[in-house]
Amino acid sequence: MKKLSLRTLLSVAIAATLPFSAAAETLKYAGSTAPLTFDPHATNDFLTTAIARQTYESLVELGPNMELIPGLATAWDYKGDATWRLTLREGVEFHDGTLMTAEDVAFSILRQSTSRRYKSLFGQITAANVVDDMTVDIVTSAPDAVMPVKLSRLFVMSKAWADTNGVLDVPDLGSDSTEAYSLRHANGTGPMILEEQIPGEKTTFVKNDGWWGTFSGNVDRAEYTAIGSAPTRLAALLSGEVDLITDVPLQDIERIESTDGFAVVEGPQRLFMELEMDGTRDIALATYDKEGNPLEANPFKDVRVRKAIALAVDSEAIVERVMRGHAKALSMPSAPGFYGYPEDMDVRQPVDYEQAKALLAEAGYPDGFATTLNCPLERYVNAEEICRASASLLARIGIDVSVNAMVWPEFAKMLVNGPDSSFHLIGAAGNSGDVQDTFAAVLHTRDTESGLGQQNWAMWSSPALDDTFAELVSSFDPEKRTELYRQGLKIAQDEQHAVYLHQPFITWAMDDVVNATVRADSAVVLSDVTVAE
Amino acid sequence: MTPMIALRGHVRALSFKPFVLFASIILFLMVMIALFAPWLAPTDPYDLATLDLFDSHLPPSWMSGGDARYFLGTDSQGADIMSLLMLGLRTSLTVGLLAVGLSVLIGLTLGLLSGYFRGWIETVIMRAADIQFTFPAMLLALLIGGLARSMFPVNKQESSAFFIVVLALGISHWPHFARLVRAAVISEAGKNYVMASRLAGRGHFGILFRHVMPNSLNPVFVLATMDIAFAIMTEATLSFLGFGMPASQPSLGTLIKVGYGYLFSGEWWVVVFPSAILIILLVSVNVFGDWLRDRLDPKLR
């Protein structure tokens, strides 16, 4: 204790003697959840990736509008024979001072492709061949037109570092007892160096002066804290404890905007919220008739029931009242900002309770039925309120919904070990942001072998969509691809694979001295943040 | 003293203490509202089909933007806050009463047994009570609640929440009563009339229930009144932490939990009203309980 306070005193004394410099700024920011790990290959959790992206860089980078720009690869060309050739950037150094080589890149490609969480994205990669010092070939089992988009999720790690620290294989994130060096330490090439990672508490970054890119901001040091409770997080901002918060509670946006010295910025997130319904089981879980006896059937498997539910759940009302306008209502499993989103097709059918009831009667449920809606807490904006609103909307057509709210780890476990749910709310995207990848991860028939349909928690299966996907993967002609995107989304709409609700907006609130821009992947790009004196 | 005369004496004593009288009236009113809540409440927020999302986030009717149909405003789902409060009060009070009832039942039985029979029965029961005392009641309630919850199927969890909370609170409070009763029984059982009764050939249970128990009940009654406040508070805490009553059947604690998110947003009515009602309820129960103790506890007379 004594030692600590002495050190604090010393550092204060030293700090006081240093000349104050405008170019040296610390950014303290807070969000709802802590990064799960610092191993970028161990998880595809978008919040973790958004934070890990500060230290690890991808081969292809994303620009401010999610467009593809050169990253650690300066060029990518399709060579034929299911092979993509990457030209690497020269003179890039890892944080430990070693030079990035083609060996490291090939190692990273293979390491990430073996990760369980990236099976649907990179599982088709069969080889990564070093051609020369600055060239690598990626070979896939079948031609893959969207490889460059996917490479924006492929992070480069130093092979020598991984070898020294015993993390050549991707550590398993599944069990809580796992502890691997790469979960708390990082050695990337990015603009920020990971200084310290205290799981669940705090993450500290310092500026990487040797970064190959240009800093458009002036952040020297950044501290990220997870503050789970939204009011507490907001209080931290208003009291000056932090300079920027992500995941601002919607009800507080107005108040922050009207408070002097604070600003709110907003942008669409690459995510769509949907109510997923069991498309496989013959007897739906936790579903009952109106007397409370277990229902010996799966109403969700009937497209008429799915349509009836979609007709009753008024997504416009949810956007306006629950999301307070900070979202965009959707009618398909895609949203603005996804590559391949067809805006003209996104037309919502008007709410019609009578037609919904008629459809239910036709399907054999004239009095409706009772079911359980599994609902994750704290991860998606106002998730519990969306669930409760859906329950009251469905009560109007005779479907009694009891909302089973669960904390995120419990909810995620329920899906991963099963999925043991016949009706749930979830935010979906696919990994890369290309509609093809949404098809691969969310809509394709589940197949553990190939990793396709890995996030198809609805267990929905449509041979027509699977065929469309297969054709899409190897189509390089843009016009053909546009046609196939539309075809696949049309199948999802017609079959009502889920009830499509909305695309949430990302909202950040910050002190006026901070200047940061919202990105669709939720990443606070520290190299671009400016903090005025 | 017959019970009627005793009661009249208490009521007369009450009229000399205006604050106690005031608290008692408030408490009486609250109990009445809770009792008749389903008929008094202007709307039925449990009937989901009647909720309209476009009525959500309305302020109290006297504020600008308020709606005459909703005197205290509405929550994020368009439910009437006043109805929610009345039904929440009913839930909180019922949980409190039943939980204390359960504690008294367990505590009284075990206290009587250990105080009367002594020996190994006493040792076992009292050591168990001692062990339970080392755990905070809150922690125990969380533990029991979690265990009980995992034993129910998903669709029964919401409807069983009420019983789980009662069970958790009831079990976590019994040692207080057991200790109290045991002490009273020990002093009572040594008295001459008990001895006489025993010599007259009366059985253990006759003596226990006809003589010993009635004469040990006063302190139990006082402690139970005070404990109701504690049980209501613990229930509110459990619900605030998300382990109590579900949002579809809210207690005051659940309402505060839901409203807590709106603390900074200017929609103060969602959190302020349930908090105020909870505070008033707890103060009234405590004031009344204190007074009752003063009246009934011979040591304080």
Coordinates of N, CA, C and O in Angstrom, one line a residue, chain A residues 229 231-232 234-235 238 251-252 255 286 288 292 314 317-318 320-322 324 372 384-385 388-389 391-393 395-396 401-404, chain B residues 47-58 75-77 153-158 247-248 257-258 260-267:
Chain A
S229 N -24.0 -1.6 -16.7 CA -25.3 -0.9 -16.5 C -25.3 0.4 -17.3 O -24.5 1.3 -17.1
P231 N -27.3 3.2 -17.1 CA -27.3 4.5 -16.4 C -26.0 4.8 -15.8 O -25.5 5.9 -15.8
T232 N -25.3 3.7 -15.3 CA -23.9 4.0 -14.7 C -23.0 4.4 -15.7 O -22.1 5.3 -15.5
L234 N -23.7 6.1 -18.5 CA -24.0 7.4 -18.8 C -23.5 8.4 -17.7 O -22.9 9.5 -18.0
A235 N -23.7 8.0 -16.4 CA -23.2 8.8 -15.3 C -21.7 9.0 -15.4 O -21.2 10.1 -15.1
L238 N -21.1 11.7 -18.0 CA -21.6 13.1 -17.5 C -20.7 13.6 -16.4 O -20.4 14.8 -16.3
Q251 N -33.3 6.2 -24.5 CA -34.1 7.2 -23.8 C -33.3 8.4 -23.4 O -33.8 9.4 -23.0
D252 N -31.9 8.2 -23.3 CA -31.1 9.3 -22.8 C -30.5 10.1 -23.9 O -29.9 11.1 -23.6
R255 N -31.6 13.8 -23.8 CA -31.1 14.5 -22.7 C -29.6 14.9 -22.9 O -29.1 16.0 -22.5
A286 N -41.1 -25.8 -25.4 CA -41.8 -24.8 -24.5 C -43.0 -24.2 -25.2 O -43.2 -23.0 -25.1
Y288 N -47.2 -24.6 -26.0 CA -48.4 -25.3 -25.3 C -49.7 -24.9 -26.0 O -49.7 -23.8 -26.7
G292 N -52.5 -25.0 -21.5 CA -51.2 -25.3 -20.9 C -50.7 -26.7 -21.1 O -49.7 -27.0 -20.4
D314 N -45.6 -5.6 -35.2 CA -45.6 -4.4 -35.9 C -44.2 -3.7 -35.8 O -43.9 -3.0 -34.8
A317 N -44.0 0.0 -35.4 CA -44.3 0.5 -34.0 C -43.1 0.3 -33.1 O -42.8 1.2 -32.2
I318 N -42.5 -0.8 -33.2 CA -41.4 -1.1 -32.3 C -40.2 -0.1 -32.6 O -39.6 0.4 -31.7
E320 N -40.6 2.9 -33.8 CA -40.9 4.2 -33.3 C -41.0 4.4 -31.8 O -40.5 5.3 -31.3
R321 N -41.6 3.4 -31.1 CA -41.8 3.5 -29.7 C -40.7 2.9 -28.9 O -40.3 3.5 -27.9
V322 N -40.3 1.7 -29.2 CA -39.3 1.0 -28.4 C -37.9 1.5 -28.7 O -37.1 1.8 -27.9
R324 N -37.4 4.3 -30.4 CA -37.5 5.8 -30.4 C -37.0 6.3 -31.7 O -36.3 7.4 -31.7
T372 N -42.9 -19.7 -25.7 CA -41.9 -19.0 -24.9 C -41.0 -18.3 -25.8 O -40.4 -18.9 -26.7
E384 N -35.0 -6.6 -24.2 CA -36.1 -7.1 -23.4 C -37.4 -6.4 -23.7 O -38.5 -7.0 -23.8
E385 N -37.3 -5.1 -24.0 CA -38.5 -4.3 -24.3 C -39.0 -4.7 -25.7 O -40.2 -4.7 -25.9
R388 N -40.9 -7.9 -25.0 CA -42.2 -7.7 -24.3 C -43.2 -7.0 -25.3 O -44.4 -7.4 -25.2
A389 N -42.7 -6.1 -26.1 CA -43.6 -5.5 -27.1 C -44.2 -6.5 -28.1 O -45.4 -6.6 -28.4
A391 N -44.5 -9.6 -27.5 CA -45.5 -10.5 -26.8 C -46.9 -9.8 -26.7 O -47.9 -10.5 -27.0
S392 N -46.9 -8.5 -26.5 CA -48.2 -7.9 -26.4 C -48.9 -7.8 -27.8 O -50.1 -7.8 -27.9
L393 N -48.0 -7.6 -28.8 CA -48.6 -7.6 -30.2 C -49.2 -8.9 -30.6 O -50.2 -9.0 -31.2
A395 N -50.3 -11.2 -28.5 CA -51.5 -11.5 -27.7 C -52.8 -11.1 -28.5 O -53.8 -11.7 -28.3
R396 N -52.7 -10.2 -29.4 CA -53.8 -9.7 -30.2 C -54.3 -10.8 -31.1 O -55.5 -10.7 -31.6
V401 N -47.5 -15.3 -25.4 CA -46.0 -15.4 -25.3 C -45.5 -15.1 -24.0 O -45.8 -14.0 -23.5
S402 N -44.8 -16.0 -23.3 CA -44.1 -15.6 -22.1 C -42.7 -15.4 -22.4 O -42.0 -16.2 -23.1
V403 N -42.2 -14.2 -22.0 CA -40.8 -13.8 -22.3 C -39.9 -14.4 -21.3 O -40.0 -14.2 -20.1
N404 N -38.9 -15.2 -21.8 CA -37.9 -15.7 -20.9 C -36.6 -15.0 -21.1 O -35.8 -15.2 -22.0
Chain B
D47 N -53.1 -8.1 -19.0 CA -53.7 -8.5 -20.2 C -53.0 -7.8 -21.4 O -53.3 -6.7 -21.7
L48 N -52.0 -8.6 -21.9 CA -51.1 -8.0 -22.9 C -51.8 -7.4 -24.1 O -51.4 -6.4 -24.8
A49 N -53.0 -8.1 -24.5 CA -53.6 -7.7 -25.7 C -54.2 -6.3 -25.6 O -54.5 -5.6 -26.6
T50 N -54.4 -5.7 -24.4 CA -54.9 -4.4 -24.2 C -53.9 -3.3 -24.3 O -54.2 -2.1 -24.4
L51 N -52.6 -3.7 -24.3 CA -51.5 -2.7 -24.3 C -51.4 -2.1 -25.7 O -51.5 -2.8 -26.7
D52 N -51.1 -0.8 -25.8 CA -50.9 -0.2 -27.1 C -49.6 0.5 -27.0 O -49.3 1.4 -26.2
L53 N -48.7 0.0 -27.9 CA -47.3 0.6 -27.9 C -47.3 2.1 -28.1 O -46.5 2.8 -27.7
F54 N -48.4 2.6 -28.8 CA -48.4 4.0 -29.1 C -48.8 4.9 -27.9 O -48.8 6.1 -27.9
D55 N -49.2 4.2 -26.8 CA -49.5 4.9 -25.6 C -48.2 4.8 -24.6 O -48.3 5.2 -23.5
S56 N -47.1 4.4 -25.1 CA -45.9 4.2 -24.2 C -45.3 5.6 -23.9 O -45.5 6.5 -24.7
H57 N -44.5 5.6 -22.8 CA -43.7 6.8 -22.4 C -44.6 8.0 -22.2 O -44.1 9.1 -22.4
L58 N -45.9 7.9 -21.8 CA -46.7 9.1 -21.6 C -46.4 9.6 -20.1 O -46.3 8.8 -19.2
D75 N -45.6 3.2 -18.9 CA -44.2 2.8 -19.0 C -43.8 2.5 -20.5 O -44.6 2.9 -21.4
S76 N -42.7 1.8 -20.7 CA -42.2 1.7 -22.1 C -43.1 0.8 -23.0 O -43.0 0.8 -24.2
Q77 N -44.0 0.0 -22.3 CA -44.9 -0.9 -23.1 C -46.3 -0.3 -23.2 O -47.2 -0.9 -23.8
P153 N -39.6 -26.3 -15.3 CA -39.5 -26.1 -16.8 C -39.7 -24.7 -17.1 O -40.3 -23.9 -16.4
V154 N -39.1 -24.3 -18.3 CA -39.1 -22.9 -18.7 C -40.5 -22.2 -18.6 O -40.6 -21.1 -18.1
N155 N -41.5 -22.9 -19.1 CA -42.8 -22.2 -19.2 C -43.4 -22.0 -17.8 O -44.3 -21.2 -17.7
K156 N -43.0 -22.8 -16.8 CA -43.5 -22.6 -15.5 C -42.7 -21.6 -14.7 O -43.1 -21.3 -13.6
Q157 N -41.6 -21.2 -15.2 CA -40.7 -20.3 -14.4 C -41.3 -19.0 -14.0 O -41.2 -18.5 -12.9
E158 N -42.0 -18.5 -15.0 CA -42.6 -17.2 -14.7 C -43.8 -17.3 -13.7 O -43.8 -16.5 -12.8
A247 N -41.0 -9.3 -15.1 CA -41.5 -8.0 -15.5 C -43.0 -8.2 -15.9 O -43.8 -7.2 -15.9
S248 N -43.5 -9.4 -16.2 CA -44.9 -9.6 -16.6 C -45.8 -9.6 -15.4 O -47.0 -9.5 -15.5
K257 N -36.7 -1.6 -10.8 CA -35.6 -2.1 -11.7 C -35.9 -1.6 -13.2 O -35.0 -1.2 -13.8
V258 N -37.1 -1.8 -13.6 CA -37.4 -1.4 -15.0 C -37.2 0.1 -15.1 O -36.7 0.6 -16.1
Y260 N -35.4 2.1 -13.4 CA -34.0 2.6 -13.1 C -33.3 3.0 -14.4 O -32.5 4.0 -14.4
G261 N -33.6 2.3 -15.5 CA -33.0 2.7 -16.8 C -33.4 4.0 -17.3 O -32.8 4.6 -18.2
Y262 N -34.4 4.6 -16.7 CA -34.9 5.9 -17.2 C -34.5 7.0 -16.3 O -35.0 8.1 -16.4
L263 N -33.6 6.7 -15.4 CA -33.2 7.7 -14.4 C -32.7 9.0 -15.0 O -33.0 10.1 -14.5
F264 N -32.0 8.9 -16.1 CA -31.4 10.1 -16.7 C -32.2 10.8 -17.8 O -31.9 11.8 -18.3
S265 N -33.2 10.0 -18.2 CA -33.9 10.4 -19.4 C -35.0 11.4 -19.3 O -35.5 11.9 -20.3
G266 N -35.3 11.8 -18.0 CA -36.4 12.7 -17.9 C -37.7 12.0 -17.7 O -38.7 12.6 -17.3
E267 N -37.8 10.7 -17.9 CA -39.0 10.0 -17.7 C -39.0 9.5 -16.2 O -39.0 8.3 -16.0

